[in-house]
Amino acid sequence: DPGPGGEGSWTEPDMEEAQRLVRRSGTAGSRVVVKIPTFFPKLSEAQARLLGDYMIELLDDLGYVGSVELVADFDDFYGPELEFDMVVDAWFSDYPAASNFITNRFTCDTSYHPSAGFCDPHVDAMIDRATRMQIDDPAAAGALWAEIDRAIVDQAPYVWLVNPIAVEFVSERVGNYQYSQQWGSLLDQMWVR
């Protein structure tokens, strides 16, 4: 229910309320280190630094003392030894299914780091139930996956920073254009006149 009094659409963050919550939590003034990987193909080191500057400013505005550590090594970032306050991470689906975004990151027994550490047995039970329902009743499973998503979001183990949307343009001469949520443009299906 975003917006004033739960009415309307979300318009902007309420920094005063966020600062009040930080003070009330007793964590104001704490040092928060944000670890940002520099090995993502679409995130250059310069972009990582800009993102880091933004995160430091945001944390400082909230009442924390922010700093950034750039991590260049894939194995160091995704290893179980990684200790962090916050990380910037990314996930692209292997195939377009709710389970592909949830089961590998938000179960008690996940080994995927840095997500490991989130554990809610109630959420795990819901995931198990949705997985079993998927074959016999995909519509009911879809509703349950949405409920699972809300249960996870309410606990905020992740804060979504960006959700890219693909936009593609093709010439009038292109025929049989098809787009896959998994693979993007299906070039082998197109023809050009």
XYZ file of N, CA and C in Angstrom:
579
model
N 0.832 -1.199 0.000
C 0.000 0.000 0.000
C 0.871 1.255 0.000
N 1.537 1.551 -1.101
C 2.400 2.737 -1.132
C 1.574 4.011 -1.138
N 2.210 5.106 -0.882
C 1.548 6.396 -0.904
C 0.986 6.756 0.454
N 0.578 8.019 0.618
C 0.049 8.489 1.909
C -1.169 7.680 2.336
N -1.136 7.152 3.548
C -2.257 6.408 4.086
C -2.581 5.141 3.317
N -1.626 4.622 2.573
C -1.871 3.401 1.802
C -2.640 3.637 0.526
N -2.788 4.897 0.149
C -3.539 5.227 -1.066
C -2.583 5.641 -2.174
N -2.853 5.207 -3.376
C -2.094 5.683 -4.522
C -0.808 4.941 -4.754
N -0.021 5.465 -5.665
C 1.223 4.809 -6.039
C 2.400 5.453 -5.321
N 3.482 4.700 -5.245
C 4.705 5.168 -4.603
C 5.269 6.333 -5.396
N 5.713 7.386 -4.711
C 6.254 8.542 -5.421
C 7.707 8.820 -5.072
N 8.091 8.600 -3.828
C 9.474 8.875 -3.433
C 9.742 8.285 -2.052
N 11.028 8.135 -1.699
C 11.330 7.610 -0.362
C 10.996 8.646 0.703
N 10.678 8.178 1.877
C 10.414 9.040 3.019
C 11.670 9.004 3.888
N 12.616 9.896 3.590
C 13.900 9.876 4.281
C 13.759 10.195 5.769
N 12.832 11.078 6.114
C 12.656 11.389 7.535
C 12.213 10.153 8.308
N 11.287 9.399 7.751
C 10.835 8.169 8.408
C 11.963 7.144 8.452
N 12.722 7.034 7.357
C 13.843 6.091 7.320
C 14.883 6.454 8.377
N 15.205 7.726 8.502
C 16.171 8.170 9.514
C 15.640 7.894 10.924
N 14.338 8.117 11.138
C 13.729 7.845 12.436
C 13.846 6.357 12.780
N 13.588 5.492 11.775
C 13.687 4.049 12.004
C 15.117 3.631 12.324
N 16.093 4.247 11.644
C 17.498 3.943 11.924
C 17.845 4.349 13.357
N 17.417 5.552 13.760
C 17.691 5.995 15.141
C 17.025 5.061 16.142
N 15.769 4.696 15.868
C 15.022 3.821 16.786
C 15.661 2.430 16.890
N 16.316 1.999 15.811
C 16.939 0.668 15.824
C 18.189 0.615 16.693
N 18.731 1.791 17.016
C 19.959 1.824 17.806
C 21.202 1.592 16.972
N 21.059 1.585 15.648
C 22.208 1.322 14.780
C 22.784 2.586 14.144
N 22.184 3.757 14.415
C 22.686 5.004 13.837
C 24.155 5.178 14.206
N 24.943 5.623 13.242
C 26.371 5.821 13.460
C 27.212 4.586 13.214
N 26.564 3.438 12.994
C 27.318 2.204 12.723
C 28.010 2.298 11.376
N 29.139 1.636 11.301
C 29.875 1.555 10.039
C 29.266 0.454 9.191
N 28.967 0.750 7.912
C 28.399 -0.220 6.985
C 29.303 -0.272 5.754
N 29.877 -1.451 5.514
C 30.744 -1.652 4.349
C 29.915 -2.330 3.256
N 29.896 -1.705 2.089
C 29.203 -2.268 0.928
C 30.258 -2.896 0.027
N 30.111 -4.182 -0.250
C 31.047 -4.874 -1.142
C 30.412 -4.937 -2.532
N 31.174 -4.453 -3.509
C 30.680 -4.392 -4.882
C 31.640 -5.166 -5.781
N 31.129 -6.164 -6.518
C 32.002 -6.916 -7.420
C 32.315 -6.085 -8.668
N 33.525 -6.234 -9.165
C 33.902 -5.526 -10.402
C 34.031 -6.482 -11.576
N 33.647 -7.743 -11.378
C 33.800 -8.735 -12.445
C 32.517 -8.957 -13.236
N 31.404 -8.312 -12.871
C 30.189 -8.466 -13.665
C 30.442 -7.909 -15.058
N 30.058 -8.638 -16.098
C 30.343 -8.184 -17.470
C 29.767 -6.811 -17.791
N 28.629 -6.467 -17.230
C 27.989 -5.206 -17.587
C 28.217 -4.109 -16.545
N 29.157 -4.321 -15.624
C 29.455 -3.323 -14.606
C 30.948 -3.042 -14.630
N 31.324 -1.919 -15.236
C 32.742 -1.565 -15.294
C 33.197 -1.094 -13.919
N 34.506 -1.030 -13.733
C 35.020 -0.564 -12.449
C 34.594 0.876 -12.200
N 34.552 1.698 -13.260
C 34.103 3.088 -13.103
C 32.645 3.130 -12.651
N 31.810 2.276 -13.229
C 30.404 2.231 -12.818
C 30.284 1.727 -11.382
N 31.109 0.744 -11.021
C 31.094 0.232 -9.650
C 31.455 1.341 -8.668
N 32.421 2.174 -9.044
C 32.808 3.289 -8.168
C 31.675 4.311 -8.037
N 30.992 4.600 -9.157
C 29.848 5.521 -9.098
C 28.743 4.955 -8.208
N 28.466 3.664 -8.366
C 27.471 3.016 -7.526
C 27.901 3.066 -6.061
N 29.179 2.836 -5.818
C 29.711 2.910 -4.460
C 29.542 4.297 -3.865
N 29.844 5.344 -4.653
C 29.664 6.714 -4.173
C 28.206 6.974 -3.806
N 27.278 6.472 -4.640
C 25.852 6.623 -4.364
C 25.477 5.921 -3.058
N 25.965 4.695 -2.873
C 25.636 3.928 -1.670
C 26.191 4.604 -0.411
N 27.406 5.141 -0.500
C 27.991 5.853 0.647
C 27.130 7.055 1.005
N 26.740 7.830 0.005
C 25.908 9.014 0.245
C 24.560 8.614 0.864
N 23.957 7.579 0.326
C 22.671 7.120 0.847
C 22.796 6.651 2.300
N 23.809 5.841 2.577
C 24.005 5.355 3.943
C 24.270 6.514 4.907
N 25.092 7.465 4.468
C 25.365 8.632 5.301
C 24.077 9.415 5.573
N 23.243 9.596 4.543
C 21.965 10.306 4.716
C 21.050 9.584 5.701
N 21.126 8.258 5.717
C 20.283 7.478 6.631
C 20.785 7.516 8.074
N 22.047 7.907 8.263
C 22.589 7.966 9.618
C 23.680 6.961 9.889
N 24.161 6.299 8.858
C 25.251 5.340 9.001
C 26.548 5.961 8.508
N 27.650 5.278 8.713
C 28.938 5.679 8.171
C 29.263 4.663 7.084
N 29.052 5.058 5.831
C 29.203 4.122 4.721
C 30.593 4.112 4.132
N 30.998 2.942 3.654
C 32.240 2.805 2.895
C 32.050 1.671 1.898
N 32.922 1.610 0.913
C 32.802 0.633 -0.169
C 34.092 -0.139 -0.306
N 33.943 -1.425 -0.576
C 35.083 -2.271 -0.910
C 34.776 -2.939 -2.240
N 35.622 -2.692 -3.245
C 35.448 -3.335 -4.539
C 36.101 -4.714 -4.479
N 35.397 -5.727 -4.976
C 35.900 -7.105 -4.963
C 36.071 -7.543 -6.409
N 37.321 -7.840 -6.790
C 37.623 -8.162 -8.177
C 37.582 -9.660 -8.475
N 37.665 -10.492 -7.452
C 37.773 -11.929 -7.673
C 36.423 -12.627 -7.461
N 35.979 -13.357 -8.469
C 34.703 -14.072 -8.431
C 34.639 -15.039 -7.250
N 35.687 -15.852 -7.082
C 35.693 -16.860 -6.010
C 35.677 -16.226 -4.619
N 36.352 -15.082 -4.458
C 36.327 -14.393 -3.171
C 34.920 -13.870 -2.874
N 34.265 -13.324 -3.896
C 32.945 -12.735 -3.689
C 31.895 -13.799 -3.387
N 31.938 -14.911 -4.115
C 30.920 -15.949 -3.944
C 31.352 -17.081 -3.008
N 32.471 -16.908 -2.335
C 32.928 -17.933 -1.403
C 32.231 -17.820 -0.064
N 32.150 -18.917 0.671
C 31.458 -18.912 1.960
C 32.152 -18.075 3.033
N 33.417 -17.684 2.792
C 34.131 -16.891 3.786
C 33.799 -15.411 3.720
N 33.106 -14.978 2.662
C 32.806 -13.556 2.492
C 31.972 -13.054 3.667
N 32.491 -12.067 4.352
C 31.743 -11.410 5.409
C 31.362 -10.037 4.896
N 30.115 -9.639 5.159
C 29.659 -8.373 4.599
C 28.549 -7.779 5.440
N 28.407 -6.462 5.305
C 27.238 -5.768 5.838
C 26.200 -5.658 4.720
N 26.680 -5.258 3.549
C 25.831 -5.161 2.357
C 26.666 -5.577 1.150
N 26.017 -6.150 0.160
C 26.683 -6.460 -1.099
C 25.783 -6.040 -2.249
N 26.404 -5.790 -3.377
C 25.676 -5.595 -4.625
C 25.830 -6.896 -5.380
N 24.729 -7.507 -5.720
C 24.757 -8.796 -6.404
C 23.758 -8.749 -7.555
N 23.809 -9.717 -8.404
C 22.895 -9.762 -9.544
C 22.455 -11.191 -9.788
N 21.304 -11.314 -10.409
C 20.801 -12.620 -10.782
C 20.002 -12.487 -12.060
N 20.309 -13.337 -13.013
C 19.534 -13.428 -14.247
C 18.973 -14.835 -14.292
N 17.734 -14.950 -14.680
C 17.092 -16.263 -14.648
C 17.691 -17.203 -15.685
N 17.807 -18.468 -15.297
C 18.191 -19.510 -16.237
C 17.002 -19.844 -17.128
N 15.830 -19.752 -16.548
C 14.572 -19.936 -17.275
C 13.510 -19.140 -16.524
N 12.482 -18.675 -17.218
C 11.515 -17.767 -16.590
C 10.510 -18.490 -15.689
N 10.886 -18.691 -14.454
C 10.002 -19.314 -13.472
C 10.294 -18.697 -12.109
N 9.262 -18.523 -11.305
C 9.444 -17.943 -9.972
C 10.441 -18.754 -9.155
N 10.368 -20.066 -9.274
C 11.266 -20.922 -8.499
C 12.732 -20.615 -8.806
N 13.030 -20.187 -10.032
C 14.406 -19.909 -10.428
C 14.980 -18.691 -9.713
N 14.116 -17.822 -9.227
C 14.572 -16.643 -8.498
C 14.569 -16.866 -6.993
N 13.892 -17.906 -6.529
C 13.677 -18.060 -5.089
C 14.441 -19.231 -4.487
N 14.330 -20.423 -5.083
C 14.846 -21.621 -4.402
C 16.355 -21.605 -4.207
N 17.101 -20.996 -5.112
C 18.560 -21.032 -4.987
C 19.115 -19.929 -4.094
N 18.270 -18.991 -3.658
C 18.764 -17.875 -2.871
C 18.107 -17.744 -1.500
N 16.901 -18.238 -1.351
C 16.135 -17.918 -0.156
C 15.624 -19.136 0.588
N 16.436 -20.183 0.650
C 16.092 -21.338 1.473
C 17.163 -21.490 2.550
N 16.805 -22.181 3.602
C 17.737 -22.343 4.724
C 18.989 -23.114 4.343
N 18.886 -23.986 3.340
C 20.047 -24.808 2.992
C 20.761 -24.356 1.721
N 20.484 -23.135 1.257
C 21.168 -22.685 0.050
C 22.662 -22.556 0.303
N 23.426 -22.874 -0.696
C 24.873 -22.699 -0.582
C 25.339 -21.546 -1.451
N 24.396 -20.852 -2.066
C 24.737 -19.740 -2.944
C 25.092 -18.524 -2.101
N 26.304 -18.090 -2.193
C 26.769 -16.938 -1.429
C 26.823 -15.752 -2.365
N 26.536 -14.547 -1.921
C 26.367 -14.136 -0.540
C 24.938 -14.233 -0.008
N 24.048 -14.902 -0.710
C 22.673 -15.014 -0.227
C 22.546 -15.896 0.998
N 23.423 -16.889 1.130
C 23.320 -17.818 2.253
C 23.261 -17.036 3.555
N 22.433 -17.489 4.423
C 22.252 -16.797 5.689
C 20.796 -16.429 5.906
N 20.049 -16.249 4.818
C 18.610 -16.028 4.972
C 17.977 -17.383 5.246
N 17.245 -17.476 6.347
C 16.614 -18.747 6.693
C 15.308 -18.482 7.406
N 14.224 -18.941 6.802
C 12.907 -18.850 7.416
C 12.208 -20.180 7.154
N 12.100 -21.039 8.172
C 11.488 -22.352 7.973
C 10.072 -22.286 7.396
N 9.323 -21.239 7.735
C 7.977 -21.077 7.171
C 8.065 -20.867 5.652
N 9.009 -20.034 5.213
C 9.212 -19.812 3.778
C 9.667 -21.108 3.111
N 10.573 -21.845 3.750
C 11.014 -23.133 3.191
C 9.838 -24.089 2.991
N 8.932 -24.145 3.959
C 7.768 -25.033 3.842
C 6.874 -24.599 2.677
N 6.714 -23.288 2.507
C 5.913 -22.782 1.388
C 6.574 -23.135 0.050
N 7.904 -23.014 -0.011
C 8.643 -23.344 -1.237
C 8.462 -24.822 -1.571
N 8.589 -25.677 -0.571
C 8.392 -27.116 -0.796
C 6.991 -27.395 -1.339
N 5.994 -26.737 -0.748
C 4.614 -26.948 -1.188
C 4.419 -26.450 -2.622
N 4.947 -25.275 -2.949
C 4.807 -24.727 -4.304
C 5.512 -25.609 -5.328
N 6.663 -26.137 -4.973
C 7.403 -27.019 -5.876
C 6.602 -28.282 -6.181
N 5.982 -28.870 -5.157
C 5.158 -30.066 -5.376
C 3.906 -29.746 -6.196
N 3.315 -28.558 -5.992
C 2.086 -28.178 -6.692
C 2.330 -27.856 -8.163
N 3.553 -27.477 -8.493
C 3.868 -26.938 -9.823
C 3.420 -27.856 -10.955
N 3.568 -29.144 -10.803
C 3.244 -30.083 -11.878
C 1.742 -30.278 -12.018
N 1.048 -30.478 -10.905
C -0.378 -30.796 -10.954
C -1.286 -29.573 -11.070
N -0.886 -28.455 -10.480
C -1.746 -27.271 -10.482
C -0.887 -26.011 -10.610
N -0.372 -25.734 -11.825
C 0.536 -24.600 -11.995
C -0.085 -23.254 -11.622
N -1.397 -23.086 -11.822
C -2.035 -21.810 -11.476
C -1.996 -21.592 -9.968
N -2.326 -22.616 -9.189
C -2.283 -22.508 -7.730
C -0.840 -22.335 -7.265
N 0.075 -23.021 -7.921
C 1.494 -22.874 -7.568
C 1.943 -21.444 -7.833
N 1.491 -20.862 -8.942
C 1.847 -19.473 -9.265
C 1.385 -18.512 -8.176
N 0.169 -18.716 -7.681
C -0.338 -17.868 -6.597
C 0.503 -18.051 -5.334
N 0.906 -19.288 -5.064
C 1.732 -19.551 -3.887
C 3.129 -18.953 -4.051
N 3.704 -19.024 -5.262
C 5.012 -18.388 -5.489
C 4.917 -16.888 -5.231
N 3.808 -16.262 -5.623
C 3.621 -14.828 -5.359
C 3.561 -14.565 -3.859
N 2.894 -15.432 -3.118
C 2.817 -15.311 -1.660
C 4.210 -15.472 -1.041
N 4.977 -16.417 -1.561
C 6.350 -16.632 -1.083
C 7.186 -15.386 -1.326
N 7.055 -14.825 -2.525
C 7.786 -13.612 -2.865
C 7.468 -12.502 -1.864
N 6.197 -12.298 -1.550
C 5.811 -11.264 -0.587
C 6.386 -11.555 0.803
N 6.386 -12.822 1.222
C 6.929 -13.184 2.536
C 8.420 -12.869 2.617
N 9.133 -13.085 1.522
C 10.566 -12.778 1.492
C 10.783 -11.271 1.452
N 10.062 -10.581 0.587
C 10.218 -9.125 0.460
C 9.929 -8.433 1.791
N 8.950 -8.917 2.524
C 8.617 -8.311 3.818
C 9.786 -8.374 4.800
N 10.674 -9.345 4.635
C 11.838 -9.461 5.521
C 13.051 -8.715 4.978
N 12.993 -8.292 3.713
C 14.006 -7.458 3.059
C 15.438 -7.986 3.139
N 15.674 -9.287 2.823
C 17.070 -9.719 2.768
C 17.783 -9.105 1.563
N 17.022 -8.721 0.578
C 17.536 -8.024 -0.599
C 16.730 -6.747 -0.772
N 17.384 -5.726 -1.260
C 16.694 -4.521 -1.695
C 17.020 -4.398 -3.176
N 16.012 -4.431 -3.996
C 16.230 -4.430 -5.442
C 16.667 -3.056 -5.884
N 17.800 -2.984 -6.541
C 18.369 -1.724 -6.990
C 17.962 -1.420 -8.424
N 17.935 -2.461 -9.234
C 17.593 -2.249 -10.642
C 16.967 -3.529 -11.187
N 16.025 -3.366 -12.070
C 15.399 -4.485 -12.751
C 15.365 -4.117 -14.232
N 16.363 -4.558 -14.990
C 16.469 -4.107 -16.381
C 15.324 -4.623 -17.250
N 14.951 -3.809 -18.205
C 13.934 -4.173 -19.185
C 14.594 -4.093 -20.553
N 14.446 -5.132 -21.339
C 15.044 -5.147 -22.672
C 14.109 -4.463 -23.663
N 14.666 -3.577 -24.449
C 13.924 -2.925 -25.534
C 14.725 -3.157 -26.803
N 14.066 -3.660 -27.830
C 14.753 -3.922 -29.086
C 13.968 -3.302 -30.237
N 14.702 -2.813 -31.210
C 14.097 -2.250 -32.412
C 14.530 -3.091 -33.602
N 13.611 -3.324 -34.525
C 13.950 -4.060 -35.743
C 13.429 -3.290 -36.945
N 14.040 -3.544 -38.061
C 13.648 -2.917 -39.318
C 12.313 -3.488 -39.802
N 11.627 -2.736 -40.649
C 10.399 -3.235 -41.281
C 10.685 -4.463 -42.135
N 11.948 -4.625 -42.534
C 12.312 -5.756 -43.389
C 12.469 -7.060 -42.623
N 12.451 -6.992 -41.290
C 12.623 -8.193 -40.473
C 11.271 -8.884 -40.308
N 11.286 -10.195 -40.489
C 10.074 -10.977 -40.278
C 10.301 -12.055 -39.234
N 9.214 -12.533 -38.659
C 9.215 -13.601 -37.672
C 10.093 -13.281 -36.458
N 10.051 -12.001 -36.025
C 10.799 -11.610 -34.839
C 10.187 -12.306 -33.625
N 11.036 -12.956 -32.831
C 10.591 -13.594 -31.601
C 11.577 -13.249 -30.493
N 11.033 -13.062 -29.306
C 11.861 -12.718 -28.154
C 11.630 -13.743 -27.054
N 12.702 -14.261 -26.504
C 12.628 -15.230 -25.412
C 13.032 -14.532 -24.121
N 12.248 -14.739 -23.047
C 12.615 -14.173 -21.746
C 13.950 -14.729 -21.263
N 14.316 -15.883 -21.758
C 15.554 -16.515 -21.318
C 16.745 -16.123 -22.184
N 16.565 -16.107 -23.503
C 17.700 -15.950 -24.410
C 17.711 -14.642 -25.185
N 16.684 -13.834 -25.067
C 16.634 -12.585 -25.837
C 16.123 -12.852 -27.245
N 16.595 -12.064 -28.202
C 16.155 -12.224 -29.594
C 16.556 -13.598 -30.111
N 15.619 -14.262 -30.759
C 15.912 -15.571 -31.350
C 16.323 -15.348 -32.801
N 17.614 -15.090 -32.974
C 18.132 -14.731 -34.292
C 17.894 -15.815 -35.333
N 17.939 -17.078 -34.920
C 17.760 -18.161 -35.882
C 16.318 -18.275 -36.377
N 15.394 -17.515 -35.780
C 14.001 -17.552 -36.199
C 13.631 -16.380 -37.113
N 14.504 -15.392 -37.211
C 14.213 -14.190 -37.997
C 14.622 -14.364 -39.449
N 13.994 -13.572 -40.296
C 14.430 -13.458 -41.665
C 14.418 -11.973 -42.047
N 15.228 -11.634 -43.042
C 15.308 -10.270 -43.524
C 14.985 -10.245 -44.989
N 14.085 -9.365 -45.372
C 13.682 -9.241 -46.773
C 14.599 -8.272 -47.477
